Short mmCIF file of N, CA and C in Angstrom, two decimals:
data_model
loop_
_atom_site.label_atom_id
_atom_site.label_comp_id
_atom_site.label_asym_id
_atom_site.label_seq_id
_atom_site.Cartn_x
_atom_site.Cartn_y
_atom_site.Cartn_z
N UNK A 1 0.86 -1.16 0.00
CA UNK A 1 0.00 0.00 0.00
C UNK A 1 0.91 1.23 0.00
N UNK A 2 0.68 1.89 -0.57
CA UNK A 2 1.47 3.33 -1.34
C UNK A 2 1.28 4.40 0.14
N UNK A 3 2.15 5.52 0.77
CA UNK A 3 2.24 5.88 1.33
C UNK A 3 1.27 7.35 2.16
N UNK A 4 0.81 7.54 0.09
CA UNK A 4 -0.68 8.37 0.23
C UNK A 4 -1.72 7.66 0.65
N UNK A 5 -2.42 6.34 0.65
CA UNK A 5 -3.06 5.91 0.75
C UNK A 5 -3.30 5.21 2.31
N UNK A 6 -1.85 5.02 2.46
CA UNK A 6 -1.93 4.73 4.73
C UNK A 6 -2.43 6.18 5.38
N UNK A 7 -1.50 7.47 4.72
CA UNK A 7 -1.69 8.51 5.05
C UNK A 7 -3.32 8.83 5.17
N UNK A 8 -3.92 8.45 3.98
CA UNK A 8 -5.57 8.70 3.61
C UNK A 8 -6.25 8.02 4.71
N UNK A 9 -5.82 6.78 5.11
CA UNK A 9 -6.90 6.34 6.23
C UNK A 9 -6.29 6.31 7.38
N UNK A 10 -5.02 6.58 7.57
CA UNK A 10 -4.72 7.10 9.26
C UNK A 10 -5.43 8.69 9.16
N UNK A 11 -5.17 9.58 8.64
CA UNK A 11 -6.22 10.84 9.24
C UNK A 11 -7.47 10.71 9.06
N UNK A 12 -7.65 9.62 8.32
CA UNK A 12 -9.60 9.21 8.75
C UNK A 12 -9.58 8.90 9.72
N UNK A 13 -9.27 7.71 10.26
CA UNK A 13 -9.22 7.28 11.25
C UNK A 13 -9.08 8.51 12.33
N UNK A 14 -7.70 9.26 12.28
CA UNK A 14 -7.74 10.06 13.41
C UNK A 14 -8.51 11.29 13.65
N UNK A 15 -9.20 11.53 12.71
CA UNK A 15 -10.04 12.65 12.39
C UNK A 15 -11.56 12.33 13.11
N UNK A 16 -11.92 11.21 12.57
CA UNK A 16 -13.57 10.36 12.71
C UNK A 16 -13.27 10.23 14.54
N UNK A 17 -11.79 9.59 15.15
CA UNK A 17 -12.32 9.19 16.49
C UNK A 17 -11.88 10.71 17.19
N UNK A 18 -11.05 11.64 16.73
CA UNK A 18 -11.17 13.15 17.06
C UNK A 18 -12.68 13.75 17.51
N UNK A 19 -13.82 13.21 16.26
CA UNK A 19 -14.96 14.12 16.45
C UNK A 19 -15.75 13.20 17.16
N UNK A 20 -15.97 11.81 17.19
CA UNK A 20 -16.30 11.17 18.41
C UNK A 20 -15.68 11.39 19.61
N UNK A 21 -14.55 11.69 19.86
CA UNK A 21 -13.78 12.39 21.51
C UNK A 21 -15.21 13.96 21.35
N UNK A 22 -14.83 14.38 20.79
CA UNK A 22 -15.44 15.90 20.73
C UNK A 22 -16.95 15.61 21.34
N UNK A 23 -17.45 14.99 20.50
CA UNK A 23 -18.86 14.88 20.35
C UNK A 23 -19.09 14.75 22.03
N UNK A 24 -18.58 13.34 22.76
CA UNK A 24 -18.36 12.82 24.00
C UNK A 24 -18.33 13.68 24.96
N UNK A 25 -17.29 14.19 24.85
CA UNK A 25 -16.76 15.78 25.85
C UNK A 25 -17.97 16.56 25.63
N UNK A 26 -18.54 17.10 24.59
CA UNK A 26 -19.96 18.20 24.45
C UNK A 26 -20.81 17.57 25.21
N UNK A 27 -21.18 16.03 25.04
CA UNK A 27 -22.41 15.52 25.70
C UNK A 27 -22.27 15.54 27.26
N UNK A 28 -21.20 15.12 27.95
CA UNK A 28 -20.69 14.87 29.23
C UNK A 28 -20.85 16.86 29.28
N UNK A 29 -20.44 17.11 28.70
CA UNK A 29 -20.08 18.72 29.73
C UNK A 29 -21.66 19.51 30.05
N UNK A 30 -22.60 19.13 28.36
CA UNK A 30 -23.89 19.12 28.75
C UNK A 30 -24.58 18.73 30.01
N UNK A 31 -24.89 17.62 29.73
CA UNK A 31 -24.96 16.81 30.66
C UNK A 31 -24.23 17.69 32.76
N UNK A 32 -23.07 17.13 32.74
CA UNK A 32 -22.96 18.11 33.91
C UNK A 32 -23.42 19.76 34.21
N UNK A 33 -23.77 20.24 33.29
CA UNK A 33 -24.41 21.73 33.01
C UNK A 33 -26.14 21.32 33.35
N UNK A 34 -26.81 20.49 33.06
CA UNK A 34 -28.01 20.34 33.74
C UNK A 34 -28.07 19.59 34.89
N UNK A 35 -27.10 18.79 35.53
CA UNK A 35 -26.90 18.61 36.84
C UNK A 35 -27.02 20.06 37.75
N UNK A 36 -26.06 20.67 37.26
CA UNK A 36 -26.22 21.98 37.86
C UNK A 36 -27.26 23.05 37.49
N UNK A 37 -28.14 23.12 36.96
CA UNK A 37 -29.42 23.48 36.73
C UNK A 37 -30.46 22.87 37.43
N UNK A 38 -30.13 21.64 37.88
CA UNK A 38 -30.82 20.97 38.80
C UNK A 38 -30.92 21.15 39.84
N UNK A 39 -29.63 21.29 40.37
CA UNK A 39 -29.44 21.64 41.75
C UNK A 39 -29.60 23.20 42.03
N UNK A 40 -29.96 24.01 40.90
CA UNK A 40 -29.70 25.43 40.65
C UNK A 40 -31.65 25.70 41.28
N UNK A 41 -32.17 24.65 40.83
CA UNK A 41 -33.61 24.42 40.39
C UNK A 41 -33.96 24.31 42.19
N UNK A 42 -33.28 23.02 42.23
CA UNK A 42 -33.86 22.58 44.12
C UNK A 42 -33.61 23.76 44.81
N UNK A 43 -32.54 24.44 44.60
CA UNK A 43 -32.22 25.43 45.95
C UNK A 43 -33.15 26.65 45.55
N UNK A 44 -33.58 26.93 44.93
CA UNK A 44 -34.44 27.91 44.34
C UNK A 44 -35.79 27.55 44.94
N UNK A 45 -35.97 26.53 45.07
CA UNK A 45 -37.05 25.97 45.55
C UNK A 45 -37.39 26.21 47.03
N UNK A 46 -35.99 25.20 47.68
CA UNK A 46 -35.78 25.51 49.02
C UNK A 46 -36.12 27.14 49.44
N UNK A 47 -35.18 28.02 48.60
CA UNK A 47 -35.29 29.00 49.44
C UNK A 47 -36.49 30.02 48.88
N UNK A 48 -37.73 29.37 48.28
CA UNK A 48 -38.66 29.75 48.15
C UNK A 48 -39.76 29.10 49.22
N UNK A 49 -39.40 28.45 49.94
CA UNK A 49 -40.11 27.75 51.26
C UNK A 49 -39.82 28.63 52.33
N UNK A 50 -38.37 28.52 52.33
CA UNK A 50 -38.10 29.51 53.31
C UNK A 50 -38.57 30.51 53.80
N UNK A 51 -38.83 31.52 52.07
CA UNK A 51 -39.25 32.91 52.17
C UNK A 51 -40.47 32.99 52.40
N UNK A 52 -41.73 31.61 52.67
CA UNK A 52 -42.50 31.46 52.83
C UNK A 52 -42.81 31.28 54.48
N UNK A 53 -41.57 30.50 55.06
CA UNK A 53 -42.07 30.49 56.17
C UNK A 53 -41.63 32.03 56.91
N UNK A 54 -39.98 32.66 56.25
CA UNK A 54 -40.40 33.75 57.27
C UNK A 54 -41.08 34.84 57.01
N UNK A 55 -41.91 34.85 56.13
CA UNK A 55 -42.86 35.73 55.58
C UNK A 55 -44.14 35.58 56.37
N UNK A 56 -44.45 34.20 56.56
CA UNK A 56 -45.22 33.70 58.15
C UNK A 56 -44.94 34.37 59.05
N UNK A 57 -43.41 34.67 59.79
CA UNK A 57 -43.65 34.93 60.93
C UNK A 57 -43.08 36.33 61.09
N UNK A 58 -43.08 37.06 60.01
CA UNK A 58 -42.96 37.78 59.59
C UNK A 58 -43.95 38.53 60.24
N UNK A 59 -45.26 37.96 59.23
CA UNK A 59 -47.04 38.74 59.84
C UNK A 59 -46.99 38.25 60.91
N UNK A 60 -47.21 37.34 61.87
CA UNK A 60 -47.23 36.97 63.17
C UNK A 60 -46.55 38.30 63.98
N UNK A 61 -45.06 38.36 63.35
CA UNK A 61 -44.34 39.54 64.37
C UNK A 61 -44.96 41.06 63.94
N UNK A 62 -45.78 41.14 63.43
CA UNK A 62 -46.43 42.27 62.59
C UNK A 62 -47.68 42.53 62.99
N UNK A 63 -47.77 41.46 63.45
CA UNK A 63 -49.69 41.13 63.78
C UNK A 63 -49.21 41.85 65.54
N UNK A 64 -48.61 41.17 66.25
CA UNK A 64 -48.30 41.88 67.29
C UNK A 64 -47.57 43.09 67.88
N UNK A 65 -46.96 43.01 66.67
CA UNK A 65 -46.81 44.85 67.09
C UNK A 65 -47.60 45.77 67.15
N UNK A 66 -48.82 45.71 66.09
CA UNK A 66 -49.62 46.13 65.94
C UNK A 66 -50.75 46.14 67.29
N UNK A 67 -51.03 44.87 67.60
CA UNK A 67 -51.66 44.62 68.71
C UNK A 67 -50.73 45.37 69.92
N UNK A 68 -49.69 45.31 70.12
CA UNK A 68 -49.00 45.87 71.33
C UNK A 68 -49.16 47.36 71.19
N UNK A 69 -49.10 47.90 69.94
CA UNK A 69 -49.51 49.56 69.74
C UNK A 69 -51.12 50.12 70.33
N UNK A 70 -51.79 49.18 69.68
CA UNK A 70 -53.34 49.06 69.75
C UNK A 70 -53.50 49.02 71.12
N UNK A 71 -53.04 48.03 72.10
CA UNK A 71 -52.96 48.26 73.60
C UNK A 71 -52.61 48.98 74.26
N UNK A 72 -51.29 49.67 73.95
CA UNK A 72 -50.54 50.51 74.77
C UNK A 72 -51.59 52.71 74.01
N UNK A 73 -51.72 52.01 73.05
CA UNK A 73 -52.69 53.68 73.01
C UNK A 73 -54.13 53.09 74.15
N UNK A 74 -54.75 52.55 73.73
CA UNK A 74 -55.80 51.89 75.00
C UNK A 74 -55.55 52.52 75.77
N UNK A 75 -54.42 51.55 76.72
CA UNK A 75 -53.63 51.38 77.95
C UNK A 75 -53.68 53.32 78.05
N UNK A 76 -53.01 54.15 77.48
CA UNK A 76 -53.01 55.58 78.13
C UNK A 76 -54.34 56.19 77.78
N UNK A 77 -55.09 55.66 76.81
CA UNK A 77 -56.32 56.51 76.99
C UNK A 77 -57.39 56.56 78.36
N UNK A 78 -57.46 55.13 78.52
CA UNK A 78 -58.13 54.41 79.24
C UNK A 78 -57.96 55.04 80.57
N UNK A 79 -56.00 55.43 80.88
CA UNK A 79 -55.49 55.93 82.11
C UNK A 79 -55.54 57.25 82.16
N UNK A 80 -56.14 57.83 81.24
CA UNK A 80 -56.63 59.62 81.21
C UNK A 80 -57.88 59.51 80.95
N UNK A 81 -59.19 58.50 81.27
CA UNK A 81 -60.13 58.53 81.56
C UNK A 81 -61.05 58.84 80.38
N UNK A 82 -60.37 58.63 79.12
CA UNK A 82 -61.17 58.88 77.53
C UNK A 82 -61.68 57.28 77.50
N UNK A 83 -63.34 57.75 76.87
CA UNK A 83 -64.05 56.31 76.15
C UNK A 83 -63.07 56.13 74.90
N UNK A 84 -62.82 55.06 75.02
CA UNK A 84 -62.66 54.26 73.86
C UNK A 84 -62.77 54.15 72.88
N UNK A 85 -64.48 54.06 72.55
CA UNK A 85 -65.39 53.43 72.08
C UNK A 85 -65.89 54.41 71.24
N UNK A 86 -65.97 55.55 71.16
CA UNK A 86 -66.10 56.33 70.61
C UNK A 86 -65.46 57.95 70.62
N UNK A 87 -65.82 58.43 69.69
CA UNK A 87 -65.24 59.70 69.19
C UNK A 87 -63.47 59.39 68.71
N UNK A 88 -62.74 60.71 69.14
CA UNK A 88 -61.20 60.65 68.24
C UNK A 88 -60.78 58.77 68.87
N UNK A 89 -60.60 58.95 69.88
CA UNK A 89 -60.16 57.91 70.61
C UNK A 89 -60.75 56.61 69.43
N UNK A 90 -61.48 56.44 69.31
CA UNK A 90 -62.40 55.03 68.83
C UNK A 90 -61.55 55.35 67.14
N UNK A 91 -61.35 56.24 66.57
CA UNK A 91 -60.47 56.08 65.12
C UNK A 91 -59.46 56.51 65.03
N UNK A 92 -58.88 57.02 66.30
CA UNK A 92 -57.04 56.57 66.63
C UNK A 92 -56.62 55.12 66.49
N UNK A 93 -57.93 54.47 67.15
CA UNK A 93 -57.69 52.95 67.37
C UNK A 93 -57.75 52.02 65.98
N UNK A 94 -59.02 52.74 65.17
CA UNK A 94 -59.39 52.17 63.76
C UNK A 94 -57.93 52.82 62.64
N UNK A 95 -57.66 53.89 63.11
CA UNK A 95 -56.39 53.87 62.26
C UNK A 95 -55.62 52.90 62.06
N UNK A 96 -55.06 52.89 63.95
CA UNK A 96 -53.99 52.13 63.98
C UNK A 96 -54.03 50.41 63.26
N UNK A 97 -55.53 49.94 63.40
CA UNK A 97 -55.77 49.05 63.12
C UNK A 97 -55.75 48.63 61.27
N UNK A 98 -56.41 50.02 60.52
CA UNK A 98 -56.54 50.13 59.41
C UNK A 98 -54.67 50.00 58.65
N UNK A 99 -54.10 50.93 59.16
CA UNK A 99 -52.52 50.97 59.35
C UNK A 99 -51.85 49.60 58.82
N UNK A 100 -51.94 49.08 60.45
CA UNK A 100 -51.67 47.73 60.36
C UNK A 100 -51.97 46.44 59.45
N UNK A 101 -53.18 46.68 59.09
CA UNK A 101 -53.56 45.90 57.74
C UNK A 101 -52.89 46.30 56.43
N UNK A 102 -52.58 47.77 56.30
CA UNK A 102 -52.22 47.81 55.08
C UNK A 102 -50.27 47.23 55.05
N UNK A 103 -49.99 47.70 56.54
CA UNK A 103 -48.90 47.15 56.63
C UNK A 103 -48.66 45.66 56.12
N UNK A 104 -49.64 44.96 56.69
CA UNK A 104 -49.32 43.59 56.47
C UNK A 104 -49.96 42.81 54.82
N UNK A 105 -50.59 43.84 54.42
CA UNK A 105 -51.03 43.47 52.65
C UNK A 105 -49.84 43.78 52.16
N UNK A 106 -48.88 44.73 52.51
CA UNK A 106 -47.80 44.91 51.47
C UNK A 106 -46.74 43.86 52.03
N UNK A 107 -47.01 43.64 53.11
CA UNK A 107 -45.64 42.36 53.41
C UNK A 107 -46.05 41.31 53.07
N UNK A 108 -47.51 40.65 52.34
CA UNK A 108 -47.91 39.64 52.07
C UNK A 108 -47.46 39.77 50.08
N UNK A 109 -47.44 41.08 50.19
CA UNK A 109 -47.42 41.25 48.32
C UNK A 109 -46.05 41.02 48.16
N UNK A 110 -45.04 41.74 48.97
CA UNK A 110 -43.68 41.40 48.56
C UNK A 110 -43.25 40.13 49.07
N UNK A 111 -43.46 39.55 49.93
CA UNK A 111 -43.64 37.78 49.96
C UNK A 111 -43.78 37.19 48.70
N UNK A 112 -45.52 37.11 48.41
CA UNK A 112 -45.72 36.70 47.59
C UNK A 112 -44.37 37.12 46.18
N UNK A 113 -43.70 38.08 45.42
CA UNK A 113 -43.37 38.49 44.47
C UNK A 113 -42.24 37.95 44.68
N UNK A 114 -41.50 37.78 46.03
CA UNK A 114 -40.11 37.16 46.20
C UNK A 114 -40.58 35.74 46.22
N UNK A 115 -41.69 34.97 46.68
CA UNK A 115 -41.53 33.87 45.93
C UNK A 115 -41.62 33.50 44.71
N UNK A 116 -42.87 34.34 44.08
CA UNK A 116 -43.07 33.89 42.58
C UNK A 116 -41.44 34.33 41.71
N UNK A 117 -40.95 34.95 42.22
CA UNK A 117 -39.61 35.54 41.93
C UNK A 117 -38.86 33.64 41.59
N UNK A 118 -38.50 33.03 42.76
CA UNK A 118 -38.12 31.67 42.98
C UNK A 118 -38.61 31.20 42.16
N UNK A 119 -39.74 30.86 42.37
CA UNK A 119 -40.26 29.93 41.12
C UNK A 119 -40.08 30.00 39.96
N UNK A 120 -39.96 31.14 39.21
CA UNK A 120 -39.66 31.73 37.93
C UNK A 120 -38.47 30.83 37.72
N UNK A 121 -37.42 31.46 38.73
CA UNK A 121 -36.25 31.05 38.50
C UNK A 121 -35.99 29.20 38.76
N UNK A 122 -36.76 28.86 39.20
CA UNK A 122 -36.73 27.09 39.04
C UNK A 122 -37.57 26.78 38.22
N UNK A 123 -38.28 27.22 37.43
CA UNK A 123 -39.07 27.09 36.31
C UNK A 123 -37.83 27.15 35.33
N UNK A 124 -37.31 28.06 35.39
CA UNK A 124 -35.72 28.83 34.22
C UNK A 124 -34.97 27.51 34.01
N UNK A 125 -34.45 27.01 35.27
CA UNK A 125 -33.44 25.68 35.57
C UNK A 125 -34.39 24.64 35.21
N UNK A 126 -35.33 23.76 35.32
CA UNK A 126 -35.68 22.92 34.73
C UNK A 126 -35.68 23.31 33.13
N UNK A 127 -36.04 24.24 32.52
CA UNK A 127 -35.94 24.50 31.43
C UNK A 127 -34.51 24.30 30.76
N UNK A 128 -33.69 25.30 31.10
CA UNK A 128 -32.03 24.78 31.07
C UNK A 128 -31.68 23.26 31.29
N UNK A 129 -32.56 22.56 32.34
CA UNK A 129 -31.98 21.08 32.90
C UNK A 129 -32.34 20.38 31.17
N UNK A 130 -33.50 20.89 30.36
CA UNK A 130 -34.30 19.81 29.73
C UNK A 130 -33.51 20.58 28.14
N UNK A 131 -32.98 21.91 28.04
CA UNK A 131 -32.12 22.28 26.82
C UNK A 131 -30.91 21.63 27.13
N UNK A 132 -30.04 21.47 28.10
CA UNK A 132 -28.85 20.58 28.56
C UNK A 132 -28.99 18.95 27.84
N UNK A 133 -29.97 18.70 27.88
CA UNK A 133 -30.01 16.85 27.78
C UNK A 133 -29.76 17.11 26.60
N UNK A 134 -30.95 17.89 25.83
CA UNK A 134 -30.96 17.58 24.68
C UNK A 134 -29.98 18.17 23.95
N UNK A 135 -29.33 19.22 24.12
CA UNK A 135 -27.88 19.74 23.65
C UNK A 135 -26.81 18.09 23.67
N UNK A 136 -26.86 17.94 24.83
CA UNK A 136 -25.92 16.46 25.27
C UNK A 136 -26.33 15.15 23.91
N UNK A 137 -27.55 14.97 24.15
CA UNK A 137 -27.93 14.34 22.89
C UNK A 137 -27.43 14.54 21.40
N UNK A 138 -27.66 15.95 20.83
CA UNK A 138 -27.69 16.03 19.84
C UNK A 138 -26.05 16.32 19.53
N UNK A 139 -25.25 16.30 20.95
CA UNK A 139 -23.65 16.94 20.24
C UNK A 139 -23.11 15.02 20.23
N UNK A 140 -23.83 13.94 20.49
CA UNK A 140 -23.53 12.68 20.31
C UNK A 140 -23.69 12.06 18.96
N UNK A 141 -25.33 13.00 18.86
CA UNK A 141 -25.62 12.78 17.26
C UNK A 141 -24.73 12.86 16.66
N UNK A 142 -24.15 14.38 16.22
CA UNK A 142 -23.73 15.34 15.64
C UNK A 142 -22.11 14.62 15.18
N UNK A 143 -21.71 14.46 16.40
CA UNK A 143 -19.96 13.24 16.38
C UNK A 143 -20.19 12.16 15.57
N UNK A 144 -21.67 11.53 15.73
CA UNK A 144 -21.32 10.20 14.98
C UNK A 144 -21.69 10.49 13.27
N UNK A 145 -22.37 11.68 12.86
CA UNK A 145 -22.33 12.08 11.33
C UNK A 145 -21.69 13.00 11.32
N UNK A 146 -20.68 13.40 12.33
CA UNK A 146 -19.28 14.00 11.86
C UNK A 146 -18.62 12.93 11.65
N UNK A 147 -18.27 11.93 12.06
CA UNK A 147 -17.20 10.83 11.96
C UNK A 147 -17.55 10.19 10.76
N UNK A 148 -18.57 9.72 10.58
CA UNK A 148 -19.74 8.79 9.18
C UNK A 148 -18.95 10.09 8.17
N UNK A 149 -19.19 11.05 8.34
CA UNK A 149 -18.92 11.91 6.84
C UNK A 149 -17.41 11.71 6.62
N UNK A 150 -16.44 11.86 7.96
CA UNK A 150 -15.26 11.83 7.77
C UNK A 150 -14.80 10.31 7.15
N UNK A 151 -15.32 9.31 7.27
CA UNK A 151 -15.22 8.07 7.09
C UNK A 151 -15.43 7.93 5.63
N UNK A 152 -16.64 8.37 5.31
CA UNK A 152 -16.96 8.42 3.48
C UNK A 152 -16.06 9.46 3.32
N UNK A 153 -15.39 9.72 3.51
CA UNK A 153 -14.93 11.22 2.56
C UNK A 153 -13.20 10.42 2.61
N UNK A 154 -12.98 9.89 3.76
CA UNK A 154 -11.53 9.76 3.14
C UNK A 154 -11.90 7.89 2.48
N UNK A 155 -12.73 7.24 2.59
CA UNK A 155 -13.04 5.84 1.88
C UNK A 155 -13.11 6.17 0.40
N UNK A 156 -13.59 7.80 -0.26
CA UNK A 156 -13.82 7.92 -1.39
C UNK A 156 -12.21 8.64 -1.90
N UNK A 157 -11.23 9.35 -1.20
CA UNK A 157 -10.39 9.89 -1.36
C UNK A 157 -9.66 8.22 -1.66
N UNK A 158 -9.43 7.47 -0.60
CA UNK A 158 -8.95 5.77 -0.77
C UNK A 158 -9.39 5.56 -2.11
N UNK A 159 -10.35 5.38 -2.61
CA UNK A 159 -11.26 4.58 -3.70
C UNK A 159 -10.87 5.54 -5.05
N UNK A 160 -10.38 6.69 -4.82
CA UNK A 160 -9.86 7.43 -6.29
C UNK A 160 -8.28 7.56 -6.27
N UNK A 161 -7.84 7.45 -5.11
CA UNK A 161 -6.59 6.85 -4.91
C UNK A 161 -6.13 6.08 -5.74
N UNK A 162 -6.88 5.07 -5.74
CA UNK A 162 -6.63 3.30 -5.71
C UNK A 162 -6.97 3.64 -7.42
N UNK A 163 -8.09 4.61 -7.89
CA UNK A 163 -8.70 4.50 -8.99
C UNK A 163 -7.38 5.14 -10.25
N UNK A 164 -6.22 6.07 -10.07
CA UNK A 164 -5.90 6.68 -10.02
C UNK A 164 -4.61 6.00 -10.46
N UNK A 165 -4.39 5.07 -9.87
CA UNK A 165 -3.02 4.27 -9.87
C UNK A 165 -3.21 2.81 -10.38
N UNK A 166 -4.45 2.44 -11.16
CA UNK A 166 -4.53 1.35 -11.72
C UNK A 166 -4.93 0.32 -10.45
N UNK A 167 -5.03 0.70 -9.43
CA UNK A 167 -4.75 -0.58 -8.26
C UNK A 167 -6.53 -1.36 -7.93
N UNK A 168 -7.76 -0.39 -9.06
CA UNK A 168 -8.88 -0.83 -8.34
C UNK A 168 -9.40 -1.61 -8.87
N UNK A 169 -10.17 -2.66 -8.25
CA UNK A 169 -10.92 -3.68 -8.63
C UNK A 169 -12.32 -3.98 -8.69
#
């Protein structure tokens, strides 16, 4: 065999298992890139529980401040001998109370927005987890009809070789 012609199918050869290494490495690096989208995904999650529970006690510690305000105006009206129950006194109290609600609608809204915030973002990572596979997939494809082309291309370079020098049969 003539020296062009070893030459012709050693860089097939090394070319075809080149883009199968390649292909391999893309799928694996994929692949570990939605591992970490995964785990990108859970903790997003987690700390959308979180922000749930201290957003709980959040209003709890909100709910009683409020109540401790609500008492302690009481507490001095009550001790300077004003009704309650009515006149300024009675919508000092409905303020404070009105107050307090709106306080705690906006700590329930930015709760709410910092979780849906989370979720978005683990919605994002499963999405990434499920473009990762299939990136991984298709760069496996992609190696084995890179290699297939490299394979016909130097088998036909061989075959006009051979055609070329009288040697084909």
């Amino acid at each position: 065999m003539p020296i062009a012609a070893a030459l012709t199918i050693a860089s097939t050869a090394v070319t075809a298992a080149g883009q199968l290494q390649a292909g391999a490495y893309a799928s694996r690096m994929a692949r570990y890139q939605g591992q970490i989208a995964e785990r990108n995904k859970q903790l997003e999650r987690e700390s959308a529980m979180d922000a749930i529970v201290q957003g709980q006690d959040q209003q709890r510690q909100l709910g009683r401040e409020v109540a401790g305000r609500i008492g302690a105006q009481e507490a001095r009206m009550a001790g300077n001998n004003v009704d309650i129950t009515r006149g300024s006194a009675a919508r000092v109290l409905d303020d404070t109370r009105m107050i307090g609600r709106e306080d705690s609608l906006a700590l329930s809204d930015n709760i709410r927005r910092q979780v849906e915030s989370m979720q978005i973002s683990a919605w994002n990572y499963e999405s990434e987890k499920q473009a990762r596979a299939a990136e991984a997939r298709q760069a496996k494809t992609a190696s084995y009809f890179g290699a297939g082309s490299t394979v016909l291309g130097g088998a036909t370079q061989y075959a006009s070789f051979r055609a070329k020098n009288g040697t084909g049969r």
